[in-house]
Amino acid sequence: MKIGIIGATGKAGQAIYREAEKRNHDVTAIVRSSEKARELFGDNVKMIKKDVFTLNQADLSGFDYIVDAFASPKAYEHLDLAGKLIRMFRENEETTLFFILGAASLNDDNGKRYLDTILANYADQPWIATPLQQAHEYDYLQWIDNVKWTAISPQETFNVGPATGYVMGEESIMKNSEGKSTVTTGNVAKAVVDEIESPTHLNKRFTVVDQ
Amino acid sequence: MKIGIIGATGKAGQAIYREAEKRNHDVTAIVRSSEKARELFGDNVKMIKKDVFTLNQADLSGFDYIVDAFASPKAYEHLDLAGKLIRMFRENEETTLFFILGAASLNDDNGKRYLDTILANYADQPWIATPLQQAHEYDYLQWIDNVKWTAISPQETFNVGPATGYVMGEESIMKNSEGKSTVTTGNVAKAVVDEIESPTHLNKRFTVVDQ
């Protein structure tokens, strides 16, 4: 598969890049910093070096998958980039957009959105903007029915770590064998590449937890 | 005020153009067809002739208000254009975006969304896509807190007609003196230019009904 990864040098993007490369996909890093990409992935890394908001149709044509693992300190840019990508791929049958979301749009044990719980406790924290905007991003995606998209949410804890095996879910926070809602970047990357190789969540979001 | 009107040759756009011009604002028609604009507004009409999705920062800079009266047979383009405009004006303090929405996002007498009522009755009709996407557009706008925007919804019936006087509301379907949810293009145009001259609905939607 020909896979473009927006934000390939970020936490999730790096792991997805490495997993896809290991499984012999044709991977392109779509990044702001070519130095960082070379440092991480070697001098032969295939790259589009561009501010994401200046990407055009020609830049993104010919991919089977575009993975949006973009992260920005301006939280609203998560939503803006989703909107830009959806607009670019309206009525496109060739490319699937794969969005890496946050955990806030998952439901908790009470069937309430995890976002509501963290808003109730941390509404005045500056970091709240990111889970809020990523939840908006998922709400927005659910309106989109003429673009091929899929999305994955990690768990409450999403740390750098190896692929050790995952369990898959759909709309709710999950727990590992120790009762913790936690998933590694390696397991998310494995789940992303598994979905790319055998898609089962077209126009749906799913989630994974460490085994 | 310097006002740009996207879709100035359309049903709502025409009325807003004429009302703003009559009240001596500096109006620019942002249109696809220069012929139609000249035919409607005369040879001296100020114009930006461009496909809306190719408008750039330079095209839209320097306006006090950009009115989005765009209409497209591809209903999802209402949402796409809103997203594009919001992205262009993030953290911009100079320009206010004024969105002309539909009535479907208003609440009916039972406090339910009018959209739900029409979806329950007409879900299989092709025209349903427009009220659905315009309701999404309003949901989307409510997430936006770092762009100056305002929005107006007409009523269930929105026909071409003169400005005869209007009554203003916020979130609910309204009725005229004859018990009908109806508003003319003239009254909507009057309400739009009134709001531009004395803003009272920054980052809010309002509605008007014929007196």
XYZ file of C-alpha atoms in Angstrom:
422
model
C 0.000 0.000 0.000
C 1.075 3.585 -0.651
C 0.704 5.364 2.684
C 1.257 9.040 3.492
C 1.656 9.947 7.159
C 0.951 13.519 8.208
C 2.857 14.211 11.416
C 5.175 11.230 10.886
C 7.744 12.615 13.321
C 5.216 12.908 16.171
C 4.471 10.388 18.916
C 1.841 8.328 17.080
C 3.182 9.114 13.599
C 6.670 7.720 14.296
C 5.307 4.400 15.502
C 2.943 4.119 12.522
C 5.742 5.012 10.102
C 8.015 2.301 11.521
C 5.297 -0.359 11.631
C 4.215 0.349 8.033
C 7.807 0.371 6.804
C 8.562 -2.897 8.625
C 5.618 -4.471 6.821
C 6.991 -3.302 3.461
C 4.460 -0.617 2.641
C 5.477 2.322 0.494
C 5.550 5.030 3.174
C 5.887 8.800 2.754
C 6.454 11.094 5.719
C 4.500 14.364 5.373
C 6.352 16.688 7.697
C 7.379 20.220 8.509
C 10.969 19.370 9.404
C 12.999 17.310 6.941
C 15.910 17.246 9.388
C 13.856 15.549 12.065
C 12.455 13.054 9.523
C 15.962 12.152 8.291
C 17.245 11.848 11.826
C 14.403 9.464 12.739
C 13.959 7.474 9.545
C 17.295 7.743 7.726
C 18.538 9.681 4.731
C 16.430 7.719 2.255
C 13.093 8.586 3.846
C 10.422 9.494 1.273
C 9.146 12.872 2.257
C 6.767 15.716 1.505
C 8.075 18.716 3.406
C 5.287 21.225 3.730
C 3.084 23.061 6.175
C 0.004 20.808 6.311
C -2.351 23.687 5.560
C -0.609 24.324 2.243
C -0.881 20.699 1.041
C -2.698 20.531 -2.298
C -4.417 17.856 -4.391
C -1.228 17.090 -6.304
C 0.757 16.533 -3.087
C -1.755 14.000 -1.784
C -2.773 12.208 -4.967
C -2.007 8.543 -5.561
C -2.027 7.410 -1.932
C -4.088 4.434 -0.794
C -4.113 5.849 2.728
C -3.382 9.254 4.212
C -2.851 8.904 7.966
C -3.567 12.114 9.891
C -1.318 11.879 12.965
C -0.916 15.660 13.036
C -0.450 17.320 16.409
C -0.471 21.059 16.991
C -0.212 23.271 20.063
C -3.126 25.164 18.470
C -5.746 22.558 19.338
C -8.315 23.905 16.831
C -5.938 22.938 14.023
C -6.880 19.271 14.563
C -10.401 20.139 13.465
C -9.208 22.477 10.705
C -6.963 19.831 9.178
C -9.732 17.220 9.279
C -11.954 19.703 7.431
C -9.282 20.451 4.875
C -8.604 16.751 4.192
C -12.301 15.873 3.966
C -12.832 18.734 1.511
C -9.888 17.526 -0.611
C -11.200 13.947 -0.777
C -14.949 14.512 -1.288
C -16.328 11.874 -3.656
C -12.841 10.343 -3.991
C -12.905 6.534 -4.214
C -9.154 5.985 -4.339
C -7.811 7.179 -1.001
C -8.901 6.428 2.559
C -8.212 9.021 5.256
C -7.126 7.527 8.585
C -7.546 9.882 11.542
C -5.686 9.409 14.831
C -8.069 10.875 17.400
C -7.911 11.231 21.174
C -9.643 9.178 23.855
C -12.045 11.943 24.934
C -14.708 10.998 22.383
C -14.974 7.465 23.829
C -17.689 6.587 26.331
C -16.748 5.773 29.916
C -18.126 3.004 32.127
C -21.316 4.995 32.742
C -21.983 5.348 29.020
C -21.176 9.064 29.235
C -18.558 10.694 27.063
C -15.160 10.700 28.714
C -14.881 14.306 27.476
C -17.740 15.309 29.790
C -15.923 13.817 32.782
C -12.676 15.617 32.051
C -14.529 18.857 31.238
C -16.295 18.640 34.606
C -12.962 18.323 36.402
C -10.496 20.288 34.286
C -12.475 22.851 32.251
C -10.043 25.624 33.241
C -6.876 23.749 32.253
C -5.208 24.900 29.049
C -4.622 21.311 27.852
C -8.387 20.689 27.782
C -8.514 22.320 24.337
C -6.912 19.287 22.708
C -9.352 16.582 23.885
C -12.210 19.023 23.236
C -11.168 19.711 19.648
C -10.406 16.045 18.969
C -13.891 15.154 20.188
C -15.287 17.787 17.809
C -13.168 16.187 15.102
C -14.888 12.833 15.645
C -18.342 14.464 15.728
C -17.489 16.153 12.451
C -16.311 12.894 10.833
C -19.596 11.206 11.658
C -21.308 13.695 9.295
C -19.133 12.616 6.369
C -20.579 9.935 4.115
C -18.944 10.571 0.725
C -15.292 10.256 1.755
C -13.587 6.983 2.679
C -12.359 7.532 6.227
C -11.539 5.544 9.315
C -10.371 6.628 12.763
C -8.759 5.212 15.869
C -8.850 6.451 19.445
C -6.146 5.436 21.920
C -6.920 5.043 25.632
C -6.761 7.446 28.603
C -3.042 6.688 28.774
C -1.209 6.636 25.456
C 2.521 6.274 25.977
C 5.470 5.386 23.803
C 6.040 1.652 23.960
C 6.363 -1.530 21.892
C 3.672 -3.567 20.156
C 2.780 -6.277 22.644
C -0.690 -7.192 21.375
C -4.001 -5.349 21.580
C -7.707 -5.922 22.100
C -10.090 -3.998 19.854
C -13.250 -2.108 20.762
C -15.567 0.436 19.203
C -17.028 3.318 21.181
C -15.972 2.788 24.805
C -12.939 3.163 27.019
C -11.357 -0.268 27.559
C -9.148 -1.792 30.255
C -6.093 -4.014 29.965
C -5.599 -7.180 32.028
C -4.521 -4.997 34.963
C -7.678 -2.871 34.799
C -5.932 0.108 33.225
C -7.092 2.121 30.215
C -3.735 2.242 28.503
C -2.291 1.574 25.078
C 1.199 1.894 23.667
C 2.143 3.696 20.462
C 3.363 0.312 19.185
C -0.028 -1.300 19.665
C -1.858 1.636 18.069
C 0.554 1.482 15.130
C -0.009 -2.264 14.786
C -3.778 -1.754 14.840
C -3.531 1.036 12.247
C -1.499 -1.073 9.826
C -3.736 -4.107 10.473
C -6.772 -1.962 9.544
C -4.986 -0.706 6.423
C -4.205 -4.270 5.329
C -7.691 -5.635 6.159
C -10.159 -2.759 6.513
C -13.090 -3.480 8.817
C -13.930 0.047 9.998
C -14.757 2.051 6.887
C -16.444 5.312 7.942
C -16.211 4.218 11.579
C -13.997 4.854 14.565
C -12.497 2.064 16.649
C -10.227 1.833 19.662
C -7.590 -0.536 21.013
C -6.224 -1.311 24.477
C -3.076 -3.175 25.488
C -3.720 -6.865 26.139
C -18.737 49.032 6.127
C -16.811 46.993 3.578
C -18.957 43.913 2.932
C -18.204 40.932 0.696
C -21.141 38.712 -0.237
C -20.431 35.134 -1.308
C -23.320 33.947 -3.466
C -24.527 37.506 -4.132
C -26.540 36.413 -7.158
C -28.504 33.788 -5.176
C -31.886 34.169 -3.485
C -30.668 35.494 -0.123
C -27.491 37.050 -1.515
C -29.300 39.309 -3.996
C -31.545 40.765 -1.312
C -28.620 41.332 1.042
C -26.572 42.949 -1.723
C -29.386 45.388 -2.567
C -30.129 46.245 1.066
C -26.446 46.872 1.860
C -25.989 48.960 -1.279
C -29.125 50.994 -0.545
C -27.679 51.797 2.880
C -24.421 52.980 1.292
C -22.130 50.205 2.345
C -19.141 49.335 0.184
C -20.369 46.019 -1.238
C -18.459 43.427 -3.254
C -20.208 40.517 -4.945
C -18.174 37.301 -4.697
C -19.570 35.214 -7.524
C -18.955 32.510 -10.101
C -20.751 34.323 -12.932
C -19.784 37.912 -13.671
C -22.501 38.101 -16.341
C -25.251 37.322 -13.870
C -23.816 39.814 -11.366
C -23.709 42.598 -13.978
C -27.197 41.767 -15.147
C -28.539 41.986 -11.597
C -26.468 44.810 -10.124
C -25.321 46.863 -13.131
C -22.056 47.249 -14.962
C -20.332 49.014 -12.069
C -20.787 46.183 -9.581
C -17.645 45.497 -7.528
C -16.844 41.878 -7.990
C -14.547 38.980 -7.159
C -15.202 36.328 -9.787
C -13.926 33.025 -8.483
C -14.943 29.539 -7.485
C -15.483 29.902 -3.725
C -13.179 26.998 -2.925
C -10.267 28.769 -4.606
C -10.694 32.029 -2.640
C -7.497 32.916 -0.806
C -6.466 35.217 2.040
C -5.649 38.063 -0.331
C -9.090 37.891 -1.986
C -10.889 38.181 1.341
C -8.650 40.598 3.217
C -9.804 44.048 4.239
C -13.512 43.264 4.618
C -15.434 44.175 7.764
C -17.950 41.456 6.970
C -17.945 38.438 4.690
C -21.519 37.216 4.201
C -21.737 33.520 3.274
C -24.951 33.259 1.236
C -23.488 30.466 -0.856
C -25.859 27.815 -2.183
C -24.762 24.623 -3.919
C -26.593 21.601 -5.298
C -23.870 19.605 -3.513
C -25.284 20.113 -0.035
C -22.046 19.135 1.749
C -20.384 22.176 0.215
C -22.259 24.390 2.708
C -20.301 22.689 5.492
C -17.068 22.652 3.477
C -17.233 26.382 2.770
C -17.952 27.182 6.413
C -14.879 25.144 7.340
C -12.758 26.889 4.755
C -13.840 30.365 5.879
C -13.369 29.567 9.571
C -9.881 28.253 8.838
C -9.018 31.423 6.887
C -10.162 33.723 9.692
C -8.828 31.901 12.782
C -7.614 34.471 15.337
C -8.571 37.300 12.950
C -9.980 40.337 14.770
C -10.763 42.441 11.712
C -13.437 40.553 9.815
C -16.730 39.038 10.945
C -18.141 36.075 9.028
C -21.923 36.188 8.602
C -23.464 32.810 7.752
C -26.907 32.478 6.176
C -28.161 29.137 7.488
C -31.380 27.193 7.006
C -34.341 26.815 9.366
C -33.709 23.129 10.178
C -31.383 23.902 13.074
C -34.118 25.889 14.871
C -36.255 24.261 17.567
C -39.943 23.660 16.958
C -42.855 24.229 19.370
C -41.985 21.024 21.243
C -38.410 22.170 21.836
C -37.155 19.543 19.403
C -35.006 20.354 16.431
C -37.065 21.055 13.338
C -34.467 18.930 11.497
C -35.602 15.853 13.459
C -39.203 16.425 12.390
C -38.350 16.747 8.713
C -35.923 13.796 8.915
C -38.698 11.661 10.427
C -41.004 12.516 7.519
C -38.724 13.004 4.533
C -35.474 11.104 5.202
C -35.574 9.531 1.726
C -36.056 12.802 -0.181
C -32.992 14.068 -2.035
C -33.564 17.672 -0.860
C -33.119 16.572 2.779
C -29.346 16.831 2.313
C -29.470 20.637 2.342
C -31.257 21.151 5.699
C -29.146 18.333 7.151
C -25.837 19.877 6.069
C -26.938 23.380 7.112
C -27.797 22.016 10.563
C -24.311 20.454 10.703
C -22.969 23.866 9.680
C -24.577 25.485 12.719
C -23.357 22.687 15.031
C -19.879 23.255 13.649
C -20.033 27.029 14.168
C -20.908 26.565 17.825
C -17.459 24.976 18.334
C -15.707 28.090 17.011
C -14.576 30.595 19.628
C -11.583 32.342 18.036
C -13.269 33.689 14.909
C -15.791 36.554 14.862
C -18.920 35.003 13.357
C -22.650 35.504 13.393
C -25.444 33.577 11.694
C -29.088 33.952 10.768
C -31.719 31.300 10.121
C -34.823 32.115 8.071
C -38.161 30.387 8.769
C -39.795 27.228 7.391
C -40.918 29.329 4.422
C -38.306 31.669 2.973
C -39.573 33.314 -0.201
C -38.520 36.265 -2.290
C -40.371 39.358 -1.099
C -39.949 42.913 0.167
C -38.785 44.142 3.573
C -42.007 44.720 5.491
C -40.664 44.548 9.044
C -39.495 41.609 11.118
C -39.554 40.221 14.643
C -36.339 38.714 15.988
C -35.782 35.478 17.878
C -32.914 33.220 18.846
C -33.190 29.461 18.716
C -36.820 28.654 17.864
C -39.152 28.639 14.898
C -41.359 31.768 15.049
C -44.789 32.646 13.663
C -46.008 35.830 11.976
C -49.274 37.564 12.909
C -51.154 34.976 10.826
C -49.554 32.044 12.640
C -47.168 31.184 9.806
C -43.433 30.496 10.051
C -42.457 32.637 7.093
C -39.945 35.348 6.282
C -39.156 37.230 3.089
C -35.717 37.680 1.578
C -36.234 41.437 2.111
C -36.754 41.013 5.836
C -33.777 38.681 6.191
C -31.645 41.182 4.254
C -32.830 44.017 6.489
C -32.013 41.972 9.599
C -28.557 41.088 8.210
C -27.657 44.722 7.512
C -29.139 45.817 10.849
C -26.870 43.280 12.592
C -23.876 44.492 10.577
C -24.562 48.113 11.577
C -25.273 47.292 15.269
C -23.924 43.839 16.133
C -25.785 42.086 18.940
C -25.194 38.433 18.007
C -21.435 37.956 17.961
C -20.680 34.203 17.914
C -24.421 33.494 18.039
C -27.180 32.576 15.649
C -30.495 34.442 15.506
C -33.650 34.217 13.446
C -36.314 36.584 12.136
C -39.957 36.172 11.108
C -42.205 38.517 9.123
C -44.240 40.807 11.371
